[in-house]
PDB file of C-alpha atoms in Angstrom:
ATOM      1  CA  MET A   1      85.550  98.906 100.258  1.00 75.00           C
ATOM      2  CA  ILE A   2      84.972  95.716 102.222  1.00 93.00           C
ATOM      3  CA  HIS A   3      88.060  96.197 104.418  1.00 96.00           C
ATOM      4  CA  ILE A   4      86.985  99.646 105.586  1.00 96.00           C
ATOM      5  CA  ASP A   5      83.322  98.670 105.873  1.00 96.00           C
ATOM      6  CA  PHE A   6      84.203  95.885 108.308  1.00 97.00           C
ATOM      7  CA  LEU A   7      86.649  98.028 110.273  1.00 98.00           C
ATOM      8  CA  SER A   8      84.065 100.823 110.536  1.00 97.00           C
ATOM      9  CA  SER A   9      81.551  98.346 111.931  1.00 97.00           C
ATOM     10  CA  ILE A  10      83.780  97.523 114.916  1.00 97.00           C
ATOM     11  CA  TYR A  11      85.752 100.728 115.496  1.00 98.00           C
ATOM     12  CA  PRO A  12      84.739 104.440 115.301  1.00 97.00           C
ATOM     13  CA  LEU A  13      87.008 105.950 112.657  1.00 97.00           C
ATOM     14  CA  SER A  14      85.719 109.517 112.833  1.00 96.00           C
ATOM     15  CA  ALA A  15      88.516 111.788 114.151  1.00 93.00           C
ATOM     16  CA  ALA A  16      90.680 108.777 115.062  1.00 98.00           C
ATOM     17  CA  LYS A  17      94.410 109.096 114.424  1.00 98.00           C
ATOM     18  CA  VAL A  18      95.278 106.169 112.177  1.00 98.00           C
ATOM     19  CA  VAL A  19      98.569 104.982 110.692  1.00 98.00           C
ATOM     20  CA  ASP A  20      98.268 102.814 107.567  1.00 98.00           C
ATOM     21  CA  ILE A  21     101.508 100.826 107.327  1.00 98.00           C
ATOM     22  CA  GLY A  22     102.508  99.626 103.871  1.00 96.00           C
ATOM     23  CA  ALA A  23      99.888 101.846 102.273  1.00 95.00           C
ATOM     24  CA  GLY A  24     100.821 101.061  98.675  1.00 92.00           C
ATOM     25  CA  ASP A  25      99.041 103.377  96.253  1.00 89.00           C
ATOM     26  CA  GLY A  26      96.869 104.723  99.066  1.00 93.00           C
ATOM     27  CA  THR A  27      93.589 103.009  98.182  1.00 93.00           C
ATOM     28  CA  TYR A  28      92.726 102.114 101.774  1.00 96.00           C
ATOM     29  CA  ALA A  29      94.337 105.188 103.337  1.00 96.00           C
ATOM     30  CA  ARG A  30      92.001 107.377 101.278  1.00 96.00           C
ATOM     31  CA  GLU A  31      89.001 105.283 102.338  1.00 96.00           C
ATOM     32  CA  LEU A  32      90.016 105.687 105.976  1.00 97.00           C
ATOM     33  CA  ALA A  33      90.311 109.441 105.450  1.00 97.00           C
ATOM     34  CA  ARG A  34      86.903 109.601 103.778  1.00 96.00           C
ATOM     35  CA  ALA A  35      85.487 107.821 106.834  1.00 96.00           C
ATOM     36  CA  GLY A  36      86.721 110.737 108.946  1.00 97.00           C
ATOM     37  CA  ALA A  37      90.016 109.405 110.274  1.00 98.00           C
ATOM     38  CA  GLN A  38      93.175 111.505 110.419  1.00 98.00           C
ATOM     39  CA  VAL A  39      95.463 109.220 108.433  1.00 98.00           C
ATOM     40  CA  THR A  40      99.219 108.909 108.128  1.00 98.00           C
ATOM     41  CA  ALA A  41     100.078 106.607 105.229  1.00 97.00           C
ATOM     42  CA  ILE A  42     103.495 104.962 105.534  1.00 97.00           C
ATOM     43  CA  GLU A  43     105.115 103.479 102.422  1.00 96.00           C
ATOM     44  CA  ILE A  44     108.603 102.079 101.861  1.00 94.00           C
ATOM     45  CA  ASP A  45     108.594 102.426  98.059  1.00 91.00           C
ATOM     46  CA  GLU A  46     109.386 105.945  96.816  1.00 90.00           C
ATOM     47  CA  VAL A  47     107.469 105.468  93.540  1.00 86.00           C
ATOM     48  CA  LYS A  48     104.329 104.416  95.404  1.00 88.00           C
ATOM     49  CA  LEU A  49     104.880 107.272  97.848  1.00 90.00           C
ATOM     50  CA  GLU A  50     104.732 109.702  94.935  1.00 89.00           C
ATOM     51  CA  GLN A  51     101.416 108.138  93.897  1.00 85.00           C
ATOM     52  CA  LEU A  52     100.170 108.550  97.457  1.00 88.00           C
ATOM     53  CA  GLN A  53     101.136 112.187  97.569  1.00 89.00           C
ATOM     54  CA  ALA A  54      99.639 112.883  94.139  1.00 88.00           C
ATOM     55  CA  ASN A  55      96.294 111.307  95.095  1.00 88.00           C
ATOM     56  CA  SER A  56      95.928 112.398  98.684  1.00 90.00           C
ATOM     57  CA  HIS A  57      92.988 113.583 100.813  1.00 93.00           C
ATOM     58  CA  PRO A  58      92.641 116.567 103.173  1.00 94.00           C
ATOM     59  CA  ASN A  59      92.590 114.170 106.151  1.00 95.00           C
ATOM     60  CA  MET A  60      95.714 112.338 105.013  1.00 96.00           C
ATOM     61  CA  GLN A  61      99.486 112.708 104.943  1.00 96.00           C
ATOM     62  CA  ALA A  62     101.962 110.341 103.301  1.00 96.00           C
ATOM     63  CA  MET A  63     105.429 109.583 104.657  1.00 95.00           C
ATOM     64  CA  LEU A  64     108.378 107.431 103.639  1.00 96.00           C
ATOM     65  CA  GLY A  65     108.976 104.743 106.238  1.00 97.00           C
ATOM     66  CA  ARG A  66     109.194 101.070 107.103  1.00 96.00           C
ATOM     67  CA  ALA A  67     107.095  98.834 109.326  1.00 97.00           C
ATOM     68  CA  GLU A  68     110.104  98.322 111.582  1.00 97.00           C
ATOM     69  CA  ALA A  69     110.966 102.061 111.613  1.00 97.00           C
ATOM     70  CA  ILE A  70     107.763 104.108 111.698  1.00 98.00           C
ATOM     71  CA  PRO A  71     108.482 107.879 111.615  1.00 97.00           C
ATOM     72  CA  LEU A  72     105.884 108.799 114.248  1.00 98.00           C
ATOM     73  CA  ALA A  73     106.029 109.784 117.916  1.00 98.00           C
ATOM     74  CA  ASP A  74     105.412 107.405 120.809  1.00 97.00           C
ATOM     75  CA  GLY A  75     101.721 106.920 121.616  1.00 97.00           C
ATOM     76  CA  SER A  76     100.619 109.268 118.855  1.00 98.00           C
ATOM     77  CA  GLN A  77      98.108 106.973 117.115  1.00 98.00           C
ATOM     78  CA  ASP A  78      94.748 105.517 118.098  1.00 98.00           C
ATOM     79  CA  LEU A  79      94.860 102.732 115.524  1.00 98.00           C
ATOM     80  CA  ALA A  80      97.452 101.023 113.318  1.00 98.00           C
ATOM     81  CA  CYS A  81      96.330  99.253 110.149  1.00 98.00           C
ATOM     82  CA  MET A  82      98.013  96.861 107.747  1.00 98.00           C
ATOM     83  CA  PHE A  83      95.954  95.860 104.723  1.00 98.00           C
ATOM     84  CA  PHE A  84      97.589  92.992 102.781  1.00 97.00           C
ATOM     85  CA  SER A  85     101.025  94.303 103.768  1.00 97.00           C
ATOM     86  CA  LEU A  86     102.251  92.189 106.699  1.00 97.00           C
ATOM     87  CA  HIS A  87     103.330  89.294 104.470  1.00 97.00           C
ATOM     88  CA  HIS A  88     105.542  91.732 102.531  1.00 96.00           C
ATOM     89  CA  VAL A  89     107.478  92.577 105.705  1.00 97.00           C
ATOM     90  CA  PRO A  90     110.583  90.328 105.829  1.00 96.00           C
ATOM     91  CA  GLU A  91     110.276  87.621 108.489  1.00 95.00           C
ATOM     92  CA  GLU A  92     113.446  88.752 110.246  1.00 97.00           C
ATOM     93  CA  VAL A  93     111.974  92.202 111.008  1.00 97.00           C
ATOM     94  CA  GLN A  94     108.338  91.286 111.700  1.00 96.00           C
ATOM     95  CA  GLU A  95     108.898  91.231 115.466  1.00 96.00           C
ATOM     96  CA  ALA A  96     110.593  94.628 115.242  1.00 97.00           C
ATOM     97  CA  ALA A  97     107.578  95.877 113.279  1.00 97.00           C
ATOM     98  CA  LEU A  98     105.221  94.724 116.029  1.00 97.00           C
ATOM     99  CA  ARG A  99     107.352  96.528 118.610  1.00 96.00           C
ATOM    100  CA  GLU A 100     107.190  99.697 116.521  1.00 97.00           C
ATOM    101  CA  ILE A 101     103.412  99.428 116.286  1.00 97.00           C
ATOM    102  CA  THR A 102     103.081  99.103 120.063  1.00 96.00           C
ATOM    103  CA  ARG A 103     105.372 102.129 120.401  1.00 97.00           C
ATOM    104  CA  VAL A 104     103.410 104.492 118.137  1.00 98.00           C
ATOM    105  CA  VAL A 105      99.926 103.356 119.207  1.00 98.00           C
ATOM    106  CA  LYS A 106      98.713 104.745 122.520  1.00 96.00           C
ATOM    107  CA  PRO A 107      98.082 102.304 125.412  1.00 93.00           C
ATOM    108  CA  GLY A 108      94.660 100.778 124.919  1.00 94.00           C
ATOM    109  CA  GLY A 109      94.747 101.573 121.206  1.00 97.00           C
ATOM    110  CA  ARG A 110      94.018  99.160 118.407  1.00 98.00           C
ATOM    111  CA  LEU A 111      95.807  97.134 115.727  1.00 98.00           C
ATOM    112  CA  HIS A 112      93.897  95.977 112.652  1.00 98.00           C
ATOM    113  CA  ILE A 113      95.595  93.570 110.235  1.00 98.00           C
ATOM    114  CA  VAL A 114      94.040  92.032 107.117  1.00 98.00           C
ATOM    115  CA  GLU A 115      95.937  89.270 105.357  1.00 98.00           C
ATOM    116  CA  PRO A 116      95.083  87.262 102.214  1.00 98.00           C
ATOM    117  CA  PHE A 117      95.020  83.477 102.248  1.00 98.00           C
ATOM    118  CA  PRO A 118      97.177  81.511  99.753  1.00 98.00           C
ATOM    119  CA  TYR A 119      94.205  80.462  97.625  1.00 98.00           C
ATOM    120  CA  GLY A 120      91.426  81.982  95.519  1.00 98.00           C
ATOM    121  CA  SER A 121      91.273  83.066  91.890  1.00 98.00           C
ATOM    122  CA  MET A 122      93.162  86.305  92.588  1.00 98.00           C
ATOM    123  CA  PHE A 123      95.955  84.326  94.208  1.00 98.00           C
ATOM    124  CA  ASP A 124      96.062  81.988  91.206  1.00 98.00           C
ATOM    125  CA  VAL A 125      96.999  84.965  89.042  1.00 98.00           C
ATOM    126  CA  VAL A 126      99.329  86.690  91.514  1.00 97.00           C
ATOM    127  CA  ARG A 127     101.371  83.547  92.122  1.00 97.00           C
ATOM    128  CA  MET A 128     102.375  83.553  88.450  1.00 97.00           C
ATOM    129  CA  ILE A 129     104.374  86.719  89.053  1.00 97.00           C
ATOM    130  CA  GLU A 130     105.295  86.211  92.740  1.00 96.00           C
ATOM    131  CA  GLU A 131     104.901  83.030  94.767  1.00 96.00           C
ATOM    132  CA  GLU A 132     103.515  84.035  98.172  1.00 97.00           C
ATOM    133  CA  THR A 133     102.227  80.765  99.604  1.00 98.00           C
ATOM    134  CA  LYS A 134     104.802  80.529 102.409  1.00 97.00           C
ATOM    135  CA  VAL A 135     104.761  84.203 103.430  1.00 97.00           C
ATOM    136  CA  ARG A 136     100.959  84.300 103.539  1.00 98.00           C
ATOM    137  CA  ARG A 137     100.792  81.163 105.673  1.00 98.00           C
ATOM    138  CA  ARG A 138     103.425  82.614 107.964  1.00 97.00           C
ATOM    139  CA  SER A 139     101.521  85.874 108.451  1.00 97.00           C
ATOM    140  CA  HIS A 140      98.360  84.053 109.535  1.00 98.00           C
ATOM    141  CA  ALA A 141     100.409  81.886 111.895  1.00 97.00           C
ATOM    142  CA  LEU A 142     101.883  85.049 113.379  1.00 97.00           C
ATOM    143  CA  MET A 143      98.386  86.433 113.968  1.00 97.00           C
ATOM    144  CA  ARG A 144      97.370  83.250 115.781  1.00 96.00           C
ATOM    145  CA  ASP A 145     100.494  83.513 117.920  1.00 97.00           C
ATOM    146  CA  LEU A 146      99.889  87.189 118.604  1.00 96.00           C
ATOM    147  CA  ALA A 147      96.437  86.427 119.989  1.00 94.00           C
ATOM    148  CA  GLN A 148      98.127  84.399 122.759  1.00 94.00           C
ATOM    149  CA  ARG A 149     100.647  87.050 123.810  1.00 95.00           C
ATOM    150  CA  ASP A 150     100.475  89.410 126.749  1.00 93.00           C
ATOM    151  CA  GLY A 151      99.669  92.903 125.568  1.00 94.00           C
ATOM    152  CA  PHE A 152      97.527  91.801 122.621  1.00 96.00           C
ATOM    153  CA  GLN A 153      93.844  90.988 123.008  1.00 96.00           C
ATOM    154  CA  LEU A 154      92.108  89.668 119.895  1.00 97.00           C
ATOM    155  CA  LEU A 155      88.725  91.415 119.868  1.00 97.00           C
ATOM    156  CA  GLU A 156      87.515  90.447 116.399  1.00 98.00           C
ATOM    157  CA  HIS A 157      88.459  87.869 113.770  1.00 98.00           C
ATOM    158  CA  LYS A 158      86.513  87.691 110.544  1.00 98.00           C
ATOM    159  CA  ASP A 159      87.062  85.794 107.293  1.00 98.00           C
ATOM    160  CA  TYR A 160      85.650  87.336 104.138  1.00 98.00           C
ATOM    161  CA  VAL A 161      86.293  87.578 100.399  1.00 98.00           C
ATOM    162  CA  LEU A 162      87.690  90.616  98.612  1.00 97.00           C
ATOM    163  CA  THR A 163      86.584  90.777  94.968  1.00 97.00           C
ATOM    164  CA  ARG A 164      88.519  92.805  92.430  1.00 97.00           C
ATOM    165  CA  VAL A 165      87.236  93.556  88.926  1.00 97.00           C
ATOM    166  CA  PHE A 166      89.464  94.433  85.973  1.00 97.00           C
ATOM    167  CA  ASP A 167      88.481  95.626  82.509  1.00 97.00           C
ATOM    168  CA  ASP A 168      91.100  93.359  80.962  1.00 97.00           C
ATOM    169  CA  PHE A 169      94.480  91.733  81.566  1.00 97.00           C
ATOM    170  CA  ASP A 170      96.376  94.985  81.040  1.00 97.00           C
ATOM    171  CA  ALA A 171      94.273  96.624  83.773  1.00 97.00           C
ATOM    172  CA  LEU A 172      95.309  93.879  86.176  1.00 97.00           C
ATOM    173  CA  LEU A 173      98.962  94.350  85.233  1.00 97.00           C
ATOM    174  CA  THR A 174      98.680  98.068  85.905  1.00 94.00           C
ATOM    175  CA  LYS A 175      97.289  97.433  89.382  1.00 91.00           C
ATOM    176  CA  ILE A 176      99.470  94.575  90.641  1.00 93.00           C
ATOM    177  CA  VAL A 177     102.594  94.462  88.453  1.00 95.00           C
ATOM    178  CA  TYR A 178     103.684  97.772  86.927  1.00 91.00           C
ATOM    179  CA  SER A 179     103.793  99.542  90.307  1.00 83.00           C
ATOM    180  CA  ASP A 180     106.307  96.969  91.606  1.00 87.00           C
ATOM    181  CA  GLN A 181     109.766  96.903  90.054  1.00 87.00           C
ATOM    182  CA  LYS A 182     110.492  93.307  91.035  1.00 91.00           C
ATOM    183  CA  ARG A 183     107.262  92.081  89.476  1.00 94.00           C
ATOM    184  CA  SER A 184     107.776  94.230  86.389  1.00 94.00           C
ATOM    185  CA  ASN A 185     111.198  92.684  85.864  1.00 95.00           C
ATOM    186  CA  ALA A 186     109.730  89.173  86.130  1.00 96.00           C
ATOM    187  CA  LEU A 187     106.798  89.822  83.796  1.00 97.00           C
ATOM    188  CA  PRO A 188     108.395  89.046  80.403  1.00 97.00           C
ATOM    189  CA  ASP A 189     109.123  85.462  81.458  1.00 97.00           C
ATOM    190  CA  VAL A 190     105.605  84.717  82.732  1.00 97.00           C
ATOM    191  CA  ARG A 191     103.287  87.076  80.863  1.00 97.00           C
ATOM    192  CA  GLU A 192     101.849  84.506  78.462  1.00 97.00           C
ATOM    193  CA  GLU A 193     101.167  81.916  81.165  1.00 97.00           C
ATOM    194  CA  MET A 194      99.812  84.598  83.476  1.00 98.00           C
ATOM    195  CA  GLN A 195      97.317  85.747  80.861  1.00 97.00           C
ATOM    196  CA  GLN A 196      96.213  82.157  80.321  1.00 98.00           C
ATOM    197  CA  VAL A 197      95.449  81.872  84.039  1.00 98.00           C
ATOM    198  CA  PHE A 198      93.666  85.246  83.942  1.00 98.00           C
ATOM    199  CA  ASP A 199      91.455  84.007  81.110  1.00 97.00           C
ATOM    200  CA  LEU A 200      90.845  80.654  82.810  1.00 98.00           C
ATOM    201  CA  VAL A 201      89.936  81.662  86.376  1.00 98.00           C
ATOM    202  CA  GLY A 202      88.461  85.127  85.896  1.00 98.00           C
ATOM    203  CA  GLU A 203      84.691  85.384  86.339  1.00 97.00           C
ATOM    204  CA  THR A 204      82.965  87.277  83.534  1.00 97.00           C
ATOM    205  CA  THR A 205      80.671  90.011  84.872  1.00 96.00           C
ATOM    206  CA  PRO A 206      79.015  93.074  83.286  1.00 95.00           C
ATOM    207  CA  GLU A 207      81.716  95.230  84.932  1.00 95.00           C
ATOM    208  CA  GLY A 208      84.683  93.131  83.720  1.00 96.00           C
ATOM    209  CA  ARG A 209      86.637  90.079  84.867  1.00 97.00           C
ATOM    210  CA  ALA A 210      86.201  89.404  88.598  1.00 98.00           C
ATOM    211  CA  PHE A 211      88.769  87.714  90.822  1.00 98.00           C
ATOM    212  CA  HIS A 212      88.186  86.626  94.395  1.00 98.00           C
ATOM    213  CA  GLN A 213      90.668  86.751  97.278  1.00 98.00           C
ATOM    214  CA  PRO A 214      89.690  85.106 100.583  1.00 98.00           C
ATOM    215  CA  CYS A 215      91.266  86.900 103.527  1.00 98.00           C
ATOM    216  CA  ALA A 216      91.019  87.360 107.289  1.00 98.00           C
ATOM    217  CA  ALA A 217      90.846  90.466 109.459  1.00 98.00           C
ATOM    218  CA  TYR A 218      92.364  90.457 112.943  1.00 98.00           C
ATOM    219  CA  HIS A 219      91.487  93.319 115.302  1.00 98.00           C
ATOM    220  CA  PHE A 220      93.507  93.634 118.509  1.00 98.00           C
ATOM    221  CA  ALA A 221      93.436  95.854 121.563  1.00 97.00           C
ATOM    222  CA  LEU A 222      97.012  96.714 122.499  1.00 96.00           C
ATOM    223  CA  ASN A 223      98.543  96.609 125.971  1.00 83.00           C
ATOM    224  CA  ALA A 224      95.386  94.838 127.116  1.00 58.00           C
ATOM    225  CA  ALA A 225      97.294  92.914 129.772  1.00 48.00           C
ATOM    226  CA  GLY A 226      98.763  96.070 131.275  1.00 42.00           C
TER     227      GLY A 226
END
């Protein structure tokens, strides 16, 4: 997992208390747990929470919660992570979410956010079912702003490409559409065009059709200014 590999290279995950905010189906929470972290996976969607709980790890617990209302005690976490989830947090509560993160992470702790850019072959497919150009741009702008604020010290910033491989179009739908009710409801109107884009931009590999998503990781020390 490229996200966890990079994070592990700059931060010692073993025995760290980590909250994964917007954990989705738990893919990255489980990788954090396998790396030795004690993980609390927070998810707003009850269906995805059930998936999290059904596919857990001994080092992991899953809880219902929101980025702007994290059900954890003050200063209880060493590290907060958001993998491709910040742009899903409504703009009007993003500042509240940042305040919550600084509340639950201990002074001197870390914040690690990875956000996708609004381009790449994976984005070309995703935008057929949900247009995210504006929210993705906004999340990167917020990260640039955050790096200038008191209390946040940007320690690492790295651009890289996440590659996802799917056996076929239905496998992609299972991963990015069927687990989201809003996207599922929109699918009948765009399915044909979406499959055309899948066939056009997907890279044929021995493992299946590969799609590339450029993204950026931002790693902050919190309360760095005292």
